[in-house]
XYZ file of C-alpha atoms in Angstrom:
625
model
C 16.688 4.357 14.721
C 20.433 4.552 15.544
C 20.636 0.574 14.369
C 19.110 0.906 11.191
C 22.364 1.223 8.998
C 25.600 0.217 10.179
C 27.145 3.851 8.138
C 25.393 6.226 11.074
C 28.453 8.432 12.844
C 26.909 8.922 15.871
C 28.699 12.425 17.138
C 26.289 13.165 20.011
C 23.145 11.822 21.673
C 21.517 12.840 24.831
C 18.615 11.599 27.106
C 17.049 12.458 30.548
C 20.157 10.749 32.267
C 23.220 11.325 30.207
C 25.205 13.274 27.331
C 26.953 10.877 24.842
C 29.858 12.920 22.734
C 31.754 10.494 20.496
C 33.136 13.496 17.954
C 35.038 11.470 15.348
C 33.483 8.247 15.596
C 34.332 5.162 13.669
C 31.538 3.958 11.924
C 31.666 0.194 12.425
C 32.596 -0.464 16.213
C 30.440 2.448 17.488
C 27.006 0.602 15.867
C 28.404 -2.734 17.295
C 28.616 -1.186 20.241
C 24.872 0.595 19.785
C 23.896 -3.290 19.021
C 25.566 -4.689 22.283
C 23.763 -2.181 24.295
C 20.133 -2.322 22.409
C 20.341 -6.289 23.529
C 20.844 -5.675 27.376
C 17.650 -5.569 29.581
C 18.250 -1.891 31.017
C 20.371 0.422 29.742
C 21.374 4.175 29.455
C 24.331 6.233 27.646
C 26.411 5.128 31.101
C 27.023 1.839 29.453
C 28.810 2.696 26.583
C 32.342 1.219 26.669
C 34.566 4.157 27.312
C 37.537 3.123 25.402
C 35.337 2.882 21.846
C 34.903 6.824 22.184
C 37.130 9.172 20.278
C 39.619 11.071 21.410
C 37.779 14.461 23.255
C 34.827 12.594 23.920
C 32.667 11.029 26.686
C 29.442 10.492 28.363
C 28.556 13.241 30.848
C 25.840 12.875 33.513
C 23.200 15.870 33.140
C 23.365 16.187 36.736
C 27.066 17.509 36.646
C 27.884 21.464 37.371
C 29.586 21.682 34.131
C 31.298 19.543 31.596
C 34.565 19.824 29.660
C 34.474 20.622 26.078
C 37.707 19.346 24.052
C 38.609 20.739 20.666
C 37.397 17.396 19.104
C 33.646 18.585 20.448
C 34.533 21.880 19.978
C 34.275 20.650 15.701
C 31.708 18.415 15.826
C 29.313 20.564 17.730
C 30.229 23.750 15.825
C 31.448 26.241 18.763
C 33.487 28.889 19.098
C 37.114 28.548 20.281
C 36.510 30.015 23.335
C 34.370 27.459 24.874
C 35.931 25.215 26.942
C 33.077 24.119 29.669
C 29.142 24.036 28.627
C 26.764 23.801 31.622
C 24.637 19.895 30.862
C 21.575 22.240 29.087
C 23.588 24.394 27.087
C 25.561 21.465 26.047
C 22.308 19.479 24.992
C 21.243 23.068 23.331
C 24.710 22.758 21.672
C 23.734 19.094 20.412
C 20.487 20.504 19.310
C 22.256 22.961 16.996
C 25.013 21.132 15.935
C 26.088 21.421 12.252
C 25.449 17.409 10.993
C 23.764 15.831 8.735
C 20.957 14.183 10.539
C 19.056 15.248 13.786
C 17.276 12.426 14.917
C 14.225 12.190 17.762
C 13.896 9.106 19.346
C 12.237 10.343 22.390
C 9.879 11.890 24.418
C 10.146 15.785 24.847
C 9.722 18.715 22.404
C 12.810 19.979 22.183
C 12.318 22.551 19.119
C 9.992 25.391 18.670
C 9.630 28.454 16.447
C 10.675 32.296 17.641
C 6.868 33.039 17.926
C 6.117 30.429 20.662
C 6.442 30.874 24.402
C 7.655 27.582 26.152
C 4.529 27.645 27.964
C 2.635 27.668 25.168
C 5.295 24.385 24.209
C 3.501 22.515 27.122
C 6.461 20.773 28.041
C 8.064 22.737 31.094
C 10.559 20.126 31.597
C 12.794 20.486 28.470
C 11.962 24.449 28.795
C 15.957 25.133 29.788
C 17.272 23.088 26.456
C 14.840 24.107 23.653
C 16.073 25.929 20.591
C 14.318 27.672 17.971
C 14.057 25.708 14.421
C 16.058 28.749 12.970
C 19.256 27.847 15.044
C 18.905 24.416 13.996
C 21.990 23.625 11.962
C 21.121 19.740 10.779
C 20.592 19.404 7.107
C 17.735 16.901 7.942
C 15.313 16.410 11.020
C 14.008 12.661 11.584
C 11.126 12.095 14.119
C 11.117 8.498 15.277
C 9.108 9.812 18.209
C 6.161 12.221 18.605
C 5.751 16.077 19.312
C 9.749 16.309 18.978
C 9.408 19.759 17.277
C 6.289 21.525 16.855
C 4.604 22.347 14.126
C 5.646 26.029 13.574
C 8.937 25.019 14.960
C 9.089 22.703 11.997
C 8.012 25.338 9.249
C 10.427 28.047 11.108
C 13.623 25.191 10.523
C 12.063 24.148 7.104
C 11.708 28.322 5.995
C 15.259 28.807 6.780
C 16.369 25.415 4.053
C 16.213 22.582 6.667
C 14.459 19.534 5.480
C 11.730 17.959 7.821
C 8.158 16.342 7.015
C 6.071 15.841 10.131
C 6.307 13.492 13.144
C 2.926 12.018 11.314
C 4.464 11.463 8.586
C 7.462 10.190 9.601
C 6.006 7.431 11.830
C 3.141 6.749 9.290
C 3.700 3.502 9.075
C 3.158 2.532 12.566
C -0.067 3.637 11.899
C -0.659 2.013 8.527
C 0.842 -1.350 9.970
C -1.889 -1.032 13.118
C -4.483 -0.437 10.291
C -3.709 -3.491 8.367
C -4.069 -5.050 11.471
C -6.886 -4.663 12.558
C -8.767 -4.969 9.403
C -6.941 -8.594 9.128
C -7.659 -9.143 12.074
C -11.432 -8.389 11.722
C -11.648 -10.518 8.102
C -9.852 -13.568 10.310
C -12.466 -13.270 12.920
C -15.274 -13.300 10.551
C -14.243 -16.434 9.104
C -13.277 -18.310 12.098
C -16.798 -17.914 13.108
C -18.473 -18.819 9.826
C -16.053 -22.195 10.491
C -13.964 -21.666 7.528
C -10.526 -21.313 9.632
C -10.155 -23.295 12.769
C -9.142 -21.278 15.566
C -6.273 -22.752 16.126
C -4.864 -21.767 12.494
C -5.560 -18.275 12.997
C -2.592 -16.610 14.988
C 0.136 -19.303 13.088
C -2.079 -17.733 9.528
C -1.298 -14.525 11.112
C 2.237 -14.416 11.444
C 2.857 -15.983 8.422
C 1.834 -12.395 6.782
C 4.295 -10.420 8.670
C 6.896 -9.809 5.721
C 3.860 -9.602 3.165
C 1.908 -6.781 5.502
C 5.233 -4.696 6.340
C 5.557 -4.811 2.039
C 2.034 -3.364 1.542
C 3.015 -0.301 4.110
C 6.139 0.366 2.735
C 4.905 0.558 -0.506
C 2.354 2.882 0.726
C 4.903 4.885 2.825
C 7.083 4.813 -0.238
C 4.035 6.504 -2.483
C 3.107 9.015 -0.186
C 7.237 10.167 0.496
C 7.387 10.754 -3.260
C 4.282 12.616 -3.621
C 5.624 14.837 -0.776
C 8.801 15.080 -2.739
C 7.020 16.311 -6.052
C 4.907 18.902 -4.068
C 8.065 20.164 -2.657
C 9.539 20.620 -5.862
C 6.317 22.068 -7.367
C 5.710 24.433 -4.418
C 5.984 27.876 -5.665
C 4.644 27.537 -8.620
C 1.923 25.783 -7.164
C 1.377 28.207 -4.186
C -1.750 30.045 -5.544
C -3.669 26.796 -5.970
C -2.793 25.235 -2.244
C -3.493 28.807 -0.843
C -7.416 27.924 -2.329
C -7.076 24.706 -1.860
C -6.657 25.471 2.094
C -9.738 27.716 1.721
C -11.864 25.322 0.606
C -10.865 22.871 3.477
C -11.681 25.234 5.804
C -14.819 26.171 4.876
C -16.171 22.629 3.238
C -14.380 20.197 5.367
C -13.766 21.673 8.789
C -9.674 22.414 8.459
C -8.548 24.979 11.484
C -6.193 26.775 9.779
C -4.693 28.028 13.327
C -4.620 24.876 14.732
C -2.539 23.424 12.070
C -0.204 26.121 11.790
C -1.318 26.795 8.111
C -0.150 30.499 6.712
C -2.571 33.119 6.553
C -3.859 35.410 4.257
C -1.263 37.882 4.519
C 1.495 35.350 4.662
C 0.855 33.783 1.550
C 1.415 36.902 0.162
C 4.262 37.438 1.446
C 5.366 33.603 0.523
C 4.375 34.621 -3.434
C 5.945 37.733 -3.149
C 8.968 36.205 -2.520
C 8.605 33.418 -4.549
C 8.169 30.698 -1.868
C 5.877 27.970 -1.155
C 4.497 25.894 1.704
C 7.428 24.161 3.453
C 7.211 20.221 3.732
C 5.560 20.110 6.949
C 2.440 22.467 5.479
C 2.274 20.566 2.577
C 2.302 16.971 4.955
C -0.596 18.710 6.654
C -2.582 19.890 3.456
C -1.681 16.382 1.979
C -3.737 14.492 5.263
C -6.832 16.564 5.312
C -6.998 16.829 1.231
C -7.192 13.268 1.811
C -9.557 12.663 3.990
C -12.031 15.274 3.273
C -11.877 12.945 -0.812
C -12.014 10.045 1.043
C -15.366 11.505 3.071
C -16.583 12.587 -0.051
C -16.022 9.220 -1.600
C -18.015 7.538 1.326
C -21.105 9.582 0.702
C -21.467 7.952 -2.826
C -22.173 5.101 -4.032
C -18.973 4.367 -5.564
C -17.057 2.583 -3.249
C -19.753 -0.286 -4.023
C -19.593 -0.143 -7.506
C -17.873 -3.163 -9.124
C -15.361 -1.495 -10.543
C -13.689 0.172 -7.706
C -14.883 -2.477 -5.419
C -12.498 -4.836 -7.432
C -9.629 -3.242 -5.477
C -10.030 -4.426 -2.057
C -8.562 -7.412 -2.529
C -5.248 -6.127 -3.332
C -5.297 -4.495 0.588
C -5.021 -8.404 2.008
C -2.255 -10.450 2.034
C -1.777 -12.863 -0.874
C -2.596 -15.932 1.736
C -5.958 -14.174 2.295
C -6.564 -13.396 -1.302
C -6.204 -17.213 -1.905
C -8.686 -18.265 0.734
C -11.180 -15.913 1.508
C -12.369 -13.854 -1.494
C -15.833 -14.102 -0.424
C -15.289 -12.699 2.757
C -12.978 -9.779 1.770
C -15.887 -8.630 -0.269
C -17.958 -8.792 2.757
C -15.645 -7.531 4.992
C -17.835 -4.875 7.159
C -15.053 -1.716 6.507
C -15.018 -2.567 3.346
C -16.210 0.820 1.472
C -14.173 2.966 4.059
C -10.598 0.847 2.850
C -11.833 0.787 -0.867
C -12.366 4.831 -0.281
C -9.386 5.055 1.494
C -7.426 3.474 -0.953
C -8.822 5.469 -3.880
C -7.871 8.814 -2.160
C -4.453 7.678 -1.117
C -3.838 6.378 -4.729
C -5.599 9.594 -6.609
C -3.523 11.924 -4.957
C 0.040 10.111 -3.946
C 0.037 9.600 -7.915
C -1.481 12.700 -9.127
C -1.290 15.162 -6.673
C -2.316 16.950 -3.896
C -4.800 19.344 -5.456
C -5.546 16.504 -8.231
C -9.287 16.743 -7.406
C -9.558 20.032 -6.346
C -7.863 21.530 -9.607
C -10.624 19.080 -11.961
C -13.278 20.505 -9.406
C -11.837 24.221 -10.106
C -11.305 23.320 -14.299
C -14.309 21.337 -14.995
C -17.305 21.419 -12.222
C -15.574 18.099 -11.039
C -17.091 16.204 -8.159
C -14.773 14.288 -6.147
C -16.630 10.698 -7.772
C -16.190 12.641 -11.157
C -12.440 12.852 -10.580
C -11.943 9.680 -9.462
C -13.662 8.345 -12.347
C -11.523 10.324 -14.388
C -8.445 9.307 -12.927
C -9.241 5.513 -12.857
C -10.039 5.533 -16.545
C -7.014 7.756 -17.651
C -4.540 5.910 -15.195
C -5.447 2.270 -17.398
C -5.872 4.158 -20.839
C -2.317 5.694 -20.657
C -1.142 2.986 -18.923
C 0.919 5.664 -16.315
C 0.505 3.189 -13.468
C 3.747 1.180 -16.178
C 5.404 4.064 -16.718
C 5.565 5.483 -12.674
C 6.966 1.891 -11.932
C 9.821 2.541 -14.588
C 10.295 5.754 -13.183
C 10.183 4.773 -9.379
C 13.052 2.147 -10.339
C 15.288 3.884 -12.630
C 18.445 4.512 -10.551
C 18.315 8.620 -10.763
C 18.442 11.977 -8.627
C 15.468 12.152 -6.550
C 15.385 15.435 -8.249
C 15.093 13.787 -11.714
C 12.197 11.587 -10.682
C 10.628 14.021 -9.191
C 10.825 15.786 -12.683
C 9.689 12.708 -14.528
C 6.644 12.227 -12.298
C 5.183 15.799 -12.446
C 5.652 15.940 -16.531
C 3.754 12.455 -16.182
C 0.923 14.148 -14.284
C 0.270 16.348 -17.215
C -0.945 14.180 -19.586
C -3.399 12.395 -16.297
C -4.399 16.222 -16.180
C -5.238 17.155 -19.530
C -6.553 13.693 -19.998
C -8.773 14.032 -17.022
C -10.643 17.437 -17.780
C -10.767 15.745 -21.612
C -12.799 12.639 -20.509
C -14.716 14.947 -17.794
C -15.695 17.260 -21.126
C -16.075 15.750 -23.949
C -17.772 12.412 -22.625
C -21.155 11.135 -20.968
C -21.317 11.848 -17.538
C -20.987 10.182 -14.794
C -17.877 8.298 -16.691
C -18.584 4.822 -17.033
C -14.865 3.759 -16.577
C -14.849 0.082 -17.716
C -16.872 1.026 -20.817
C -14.197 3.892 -21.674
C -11.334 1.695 -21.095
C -12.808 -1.066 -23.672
C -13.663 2.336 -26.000
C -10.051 3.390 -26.094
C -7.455 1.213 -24.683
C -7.081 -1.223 -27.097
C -7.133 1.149 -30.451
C -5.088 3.439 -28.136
C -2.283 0.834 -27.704
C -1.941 0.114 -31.205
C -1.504 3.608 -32.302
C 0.870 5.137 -29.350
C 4.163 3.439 -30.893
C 3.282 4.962 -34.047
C 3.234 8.639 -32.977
C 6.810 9.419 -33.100
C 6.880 8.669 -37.005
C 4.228 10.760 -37.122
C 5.054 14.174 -35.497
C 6.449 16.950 -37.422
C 8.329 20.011 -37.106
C 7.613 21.936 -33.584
C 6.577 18.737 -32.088
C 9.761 17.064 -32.451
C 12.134 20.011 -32.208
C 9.933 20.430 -28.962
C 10.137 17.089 -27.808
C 14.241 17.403 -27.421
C 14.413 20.507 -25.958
C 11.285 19.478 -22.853
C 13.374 16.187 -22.318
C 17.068 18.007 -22.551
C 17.046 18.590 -18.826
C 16.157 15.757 -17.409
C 18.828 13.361 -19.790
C 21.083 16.069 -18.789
C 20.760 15.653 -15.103
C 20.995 11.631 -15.475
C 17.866 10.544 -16.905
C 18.352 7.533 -19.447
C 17.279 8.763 -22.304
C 14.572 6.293 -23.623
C 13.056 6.872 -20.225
C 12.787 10.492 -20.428
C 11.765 10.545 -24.357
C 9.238 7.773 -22.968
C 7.873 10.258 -20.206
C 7.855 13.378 -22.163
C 6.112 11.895 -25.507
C 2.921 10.901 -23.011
C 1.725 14.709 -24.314
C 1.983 13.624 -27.905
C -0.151 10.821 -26.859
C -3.227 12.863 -25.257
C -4.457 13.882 -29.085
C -5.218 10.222 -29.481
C -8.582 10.278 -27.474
C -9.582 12.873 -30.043
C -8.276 11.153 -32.854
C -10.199 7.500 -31.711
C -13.391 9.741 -31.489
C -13.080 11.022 -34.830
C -11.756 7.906 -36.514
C -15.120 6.497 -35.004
C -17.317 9.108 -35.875
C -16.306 9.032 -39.981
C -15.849 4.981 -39.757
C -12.149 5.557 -40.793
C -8.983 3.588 -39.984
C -7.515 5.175 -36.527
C -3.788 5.459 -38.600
C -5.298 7.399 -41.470
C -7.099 9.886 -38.854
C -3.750 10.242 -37.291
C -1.557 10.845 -40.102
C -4.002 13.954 -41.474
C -4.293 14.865 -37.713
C -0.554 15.712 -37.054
C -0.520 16.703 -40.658
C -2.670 19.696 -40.314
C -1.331 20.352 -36.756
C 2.018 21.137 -38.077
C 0.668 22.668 -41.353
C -1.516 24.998 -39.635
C 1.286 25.900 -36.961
C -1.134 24.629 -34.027
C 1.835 22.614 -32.596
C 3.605 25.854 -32.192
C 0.517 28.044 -30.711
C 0.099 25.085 -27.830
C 3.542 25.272 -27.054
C 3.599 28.999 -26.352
C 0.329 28.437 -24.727
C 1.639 25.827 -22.243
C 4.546 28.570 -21.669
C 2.311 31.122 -20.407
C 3.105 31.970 -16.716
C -0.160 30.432 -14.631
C -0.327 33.778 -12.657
C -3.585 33.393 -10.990
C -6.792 31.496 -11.045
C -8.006 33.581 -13.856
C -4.962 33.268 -16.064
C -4.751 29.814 -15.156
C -8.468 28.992 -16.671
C -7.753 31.517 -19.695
C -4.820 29.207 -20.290
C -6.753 25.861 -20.261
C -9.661 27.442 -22.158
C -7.112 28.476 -24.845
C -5.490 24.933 -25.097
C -9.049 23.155 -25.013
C -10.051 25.306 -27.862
C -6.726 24.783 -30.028
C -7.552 21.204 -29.524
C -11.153 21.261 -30.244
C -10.193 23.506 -33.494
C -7.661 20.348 -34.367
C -10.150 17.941 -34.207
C -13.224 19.410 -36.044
C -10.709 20.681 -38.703
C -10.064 16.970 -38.893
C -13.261 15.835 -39.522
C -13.731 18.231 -41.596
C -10.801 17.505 -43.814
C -11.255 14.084 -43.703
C -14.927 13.491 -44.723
C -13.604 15.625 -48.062
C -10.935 13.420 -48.708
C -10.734 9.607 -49.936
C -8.646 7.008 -47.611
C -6.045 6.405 -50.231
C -4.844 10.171 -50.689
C -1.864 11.313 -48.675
C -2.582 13.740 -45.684
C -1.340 16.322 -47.786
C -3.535 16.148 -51.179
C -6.587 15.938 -48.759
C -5.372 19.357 -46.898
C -4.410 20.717 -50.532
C -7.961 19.945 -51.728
C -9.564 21.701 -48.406
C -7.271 24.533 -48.896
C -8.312 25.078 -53.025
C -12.166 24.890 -51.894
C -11.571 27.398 -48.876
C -8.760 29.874 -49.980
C -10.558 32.854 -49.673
C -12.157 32.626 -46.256
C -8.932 30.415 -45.551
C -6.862 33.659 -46.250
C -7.682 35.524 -44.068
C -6.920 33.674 -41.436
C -3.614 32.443 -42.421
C -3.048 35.768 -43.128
C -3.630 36.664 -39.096
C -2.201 33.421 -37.829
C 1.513 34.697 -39.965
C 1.345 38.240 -38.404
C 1.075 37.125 -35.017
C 4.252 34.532 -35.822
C 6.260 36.876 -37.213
C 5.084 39.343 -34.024
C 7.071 37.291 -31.751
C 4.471 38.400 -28.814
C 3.347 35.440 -27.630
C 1.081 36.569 -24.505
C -2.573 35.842 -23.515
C -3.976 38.395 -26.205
C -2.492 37.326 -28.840
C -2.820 33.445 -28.352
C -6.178 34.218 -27.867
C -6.726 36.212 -30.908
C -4.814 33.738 -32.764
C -7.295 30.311 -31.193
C -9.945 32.668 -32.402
C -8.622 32.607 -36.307
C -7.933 28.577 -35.893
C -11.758 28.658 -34.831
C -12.424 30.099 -37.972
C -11.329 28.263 -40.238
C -13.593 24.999 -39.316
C -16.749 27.203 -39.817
C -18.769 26.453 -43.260
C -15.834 24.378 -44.502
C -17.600 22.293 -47.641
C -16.669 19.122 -48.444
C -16.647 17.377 -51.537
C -20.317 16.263 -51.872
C -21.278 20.062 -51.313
C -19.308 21.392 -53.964
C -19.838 18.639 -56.050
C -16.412 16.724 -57.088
């Protein structure tokens, strides 16, 4: 790990043998060095040449009585004045706690635990005189190139108290992934040696030649599932009350031990929403793997990792050289619906979340199959797989893509519960993609000429932040306008249902939305605090309706109306045949504006009076013009 950027300023390292202290390092000879020593046969901390450490420091065998501490160390390790001579453990303790940037575990050996844990429960008696708690833990960051470094509540107890740290799983996940890829290779080059379509001899040279290829496809799978720990970190605490049923669920559907993985209880998720915390990174690594797996279980029950659709994906696991040559046997490869699964529950919820499924299932009556559907069909409508490559590549804050990715998953959410509501079921996802995709590619680039009033006052102030904190700005206007894009679906459907061209539909549709001050009312709506479960399904029931009001008041307007008037002589018309019953409502809809109390009664009231006005609207044949 120490050789993997030629910038590390190694202070202090320590193993079973030795104590390296090197407290104002320079950068460049002490990595040459590193390199030197990595290249020899055997070696320990005892070969380091003495006269490329800085002045104070030196390397100390942990057998010694006691060892010197200079005023150099004194700095780098953070201690008092007063300590002049550190026994070898409390000197490795000292390491342990040392105020740096980066503590790094290359090892073997837990060396940090959490206040609550014994050392016997550690299981590791011989690093029981040098362990610290994760509290005392001074690092900014923890990385675990080796295993069982820190345990798990060790990890949460340095993460609670603002350290950063994922898990040791997570942190050598690619290891994993690599051995994966592996074997599955390996089993595809197997089967076609003996069918006779790759001579033996051509299948370790065949093999190698993938190296660079295979270590791409697990970074780029390591890369995905960093960033979707990233946006659940910065979504945490507003997203507490959903992982808190998420994790109940697990337990009691798909076998999660909450004790054995260190998850909070009950009570302590009360006390984390009390004050306003969520899970640290390590909890949310661990929800992340079994919220995984128990989709990717659910998946393999079904029948849709066979379906052609979804099916269509394995190839893109293999190697481009295997791609070429064996297509037949990739699609007969015998683990092929556990990768196909696999990769459909990594993708779902590295791009849209961890409780993606689990929040349709909560909104909508989802099945996992149902939201995968969903997602597969809104992911290619929206094109959002296009716009997360922009956003993984702009040169920003993590922060600031982190920002642009969770405003992205919006639209896949409302999207998702649309196409889960308002269409046949199960979602035939290559027949909604032709439905929509192409119509919804020709109108997207002509929304923004089309929005009015709150929408576009409201469409500067949601992307403000994010160009403020470095954003560029087409990017973020890009990212934020995917909102103003979700009304299309309903907008296609009604364009379809009254034979009408899709721009005419549109026009009238953001016409009336403005017009009627609907653009305002889902604004405050999406402003509502989430509060619980309950709240959160009042809110979505209150957007769905606003929405549903929108588009039958469409329909209705339109069917009255002739394609060649403007949007506003068809409202003007609706209005003069309706202005009684119209009234009234208009007359409610003003009162609550003016009111300035935006909360869940009035929005309510006020979806209820936008309802109202789409009942016994005429049109033109029934009242005869």
């Amino acid at each position: 790990g120490m050789l993997l950027s030629e910038h590390i300023r190694l202070v202090a390292a320590f193993d079973h043998r030795h104590i390296f202290l090197d407290p104002t390092p320079d950068a460049a000879r002490s990595f040459a060095e590193r390199r030197r020593m990595f290249a020899l046969p055997r070696s320990s901390w005892d070969d380091y040449d003495r006269a490329l450490i800085s002045e104070g420091g030196g390397v100390y065998a942990r057998t010694a009585k006691s060892v010197p501490v200079s005023p150099q160390v004194r700095a780098a390790l953070g201690l008092g004045d007063d300590v002049t001579e550190l026994s070898p453990p409390d000197l490795v303790k000292a390491v342990l706690q040392a105020p740096v940037d980066l503590l790094w575990n290359g090892g073997i050996g837990t060396y940090v635990k959490a206040a609550s844990e014994s050392d016997a429960s550690v299981g590791d008696k011989s690093n029981d005189a040098v362990r610290v708690l994760g509290a005392d833990v001074r690092a900014r960051v923890v990385g675990e190139g080796g295993n069982l470094g820190v345990t798990q509540l060790g990890r949460i107890e340095y993460a609670l108290h603002g350290g950063k740290i994922n898990t040791d799983a997570i942190d050598n996940s690619a290891g994993v992934d690599c051995s994966d890829h592996e074997v599955n290779i390996k089993i595809l080059l197997d089967a076609v040696v003996s069918s006779g379509e790759l001579p033996s001899a051509d299948r370790d040279p065949l093999l190698a030649s993938m190296t660079d290829e295979v270590a791409r496809l697990v970074l780029a799978d390591n890369i995905a599932q960093n960033d979707q720990l990233g946006m659940s970190r910065a979504s945490a605490p507003q997203m507490l009350g959903v992982h808190r049923r998420l994790i109940a669920t697990l337990v009691t559907h798909h076998g999660l031990d909450r004790k054995l993985e260190a998850l909070p209880t009950e009570a302590e998720f009360g006390r984390r929403a009390q004050a306003g915390g969520g899970l640290t990174s390590p909890e949310l690594a661990t929800v992340m793997a079994h919220a995984k797996l128990a989709l990717k279980q659910d998946l393999l029950a079904t029948e849709l990792p066979d379906s052609d659709f979804f099916a269509a994906r394995l190839p893109g696991y293999f190697p481009e050289p295997l791609r070429d040559r064996f297509g037949a046997a990739i699609r007969g490869h015998s683990l092929r619906r556990e990768i196909v699964a696999t990769m459909l529950a990594n993708e779902a919820i590295d791009n849209g979340g961890i409780t993606y499924a689990y929040r349709l299932a909560e909104d909508a009556g989802a099945s996992s199959t149902d939201a995968i559907r969903a997602y597969a069909a809104v992911t290619e409508i929206f094109e959002l797989h296009d716009v997360w490559s922009r956003v993984g590549t702009a040169d920003v804050p993590s922060e600031v893509s982190d920002l642009l990715m969770l405003q992205s998953r919006r639209v896949l959410d409302r999207a998702s519960r649309w196409f889960l509501s308002n269409r046949p079921q199960p979602i035939a996802v290559g027949a909604e993609i032709s439905r929509y995709s192409s119509e919804f590619r020709r109108l997207a680039p002509k929304v923004p000429g089309w929005l009015r009033g709150h929408h576009v006052t409201d469409l500067e102030r949601r992307s403000r932040s994010a160009i403020a904190d470095g954003a560029p700005r087409e990017l973020a206007l890009e990212v934020y306008r995917l909102l103003d894009l979700f009304c299309l679906l309903d907008i296609i459907d009604v364009a379809d249902i009254c034979e009408r061209d899709g721009e005419e539909v549109a026009e009238l549709y953001f016409a009336l939305d403005a017009h009627l001050g609907i653009d305002w009312l889902l604004t405050a709506v999406s402003d509502l605090a989430r509060g619980d479960r309950w709240h959160s399904l009042a809110r979505l029931a209150l957007r769905d309706d606003l929405y549903g009001s929108l588009r039958s008041l469409t329909l209705e307007v339109l069917v009255g109306g002739e394609p060649d008037e403007t949007p506003e002589e068809k409202i003007d018309y609706w209005e003069s045949t309706n202005a009684s019953r119209l009234a009234r409502s208009r007359s409610a809809l003003a009162e609550i504006f003016e009111s300035g109390t935006l909360d869940l009664a009035t929005l309510s009231v006020a979806a209820r009076q936008v309802r109202s006005m789409v009942r016994g609207v005429g049109t033109r044949s029934e009242v005869g013009r």
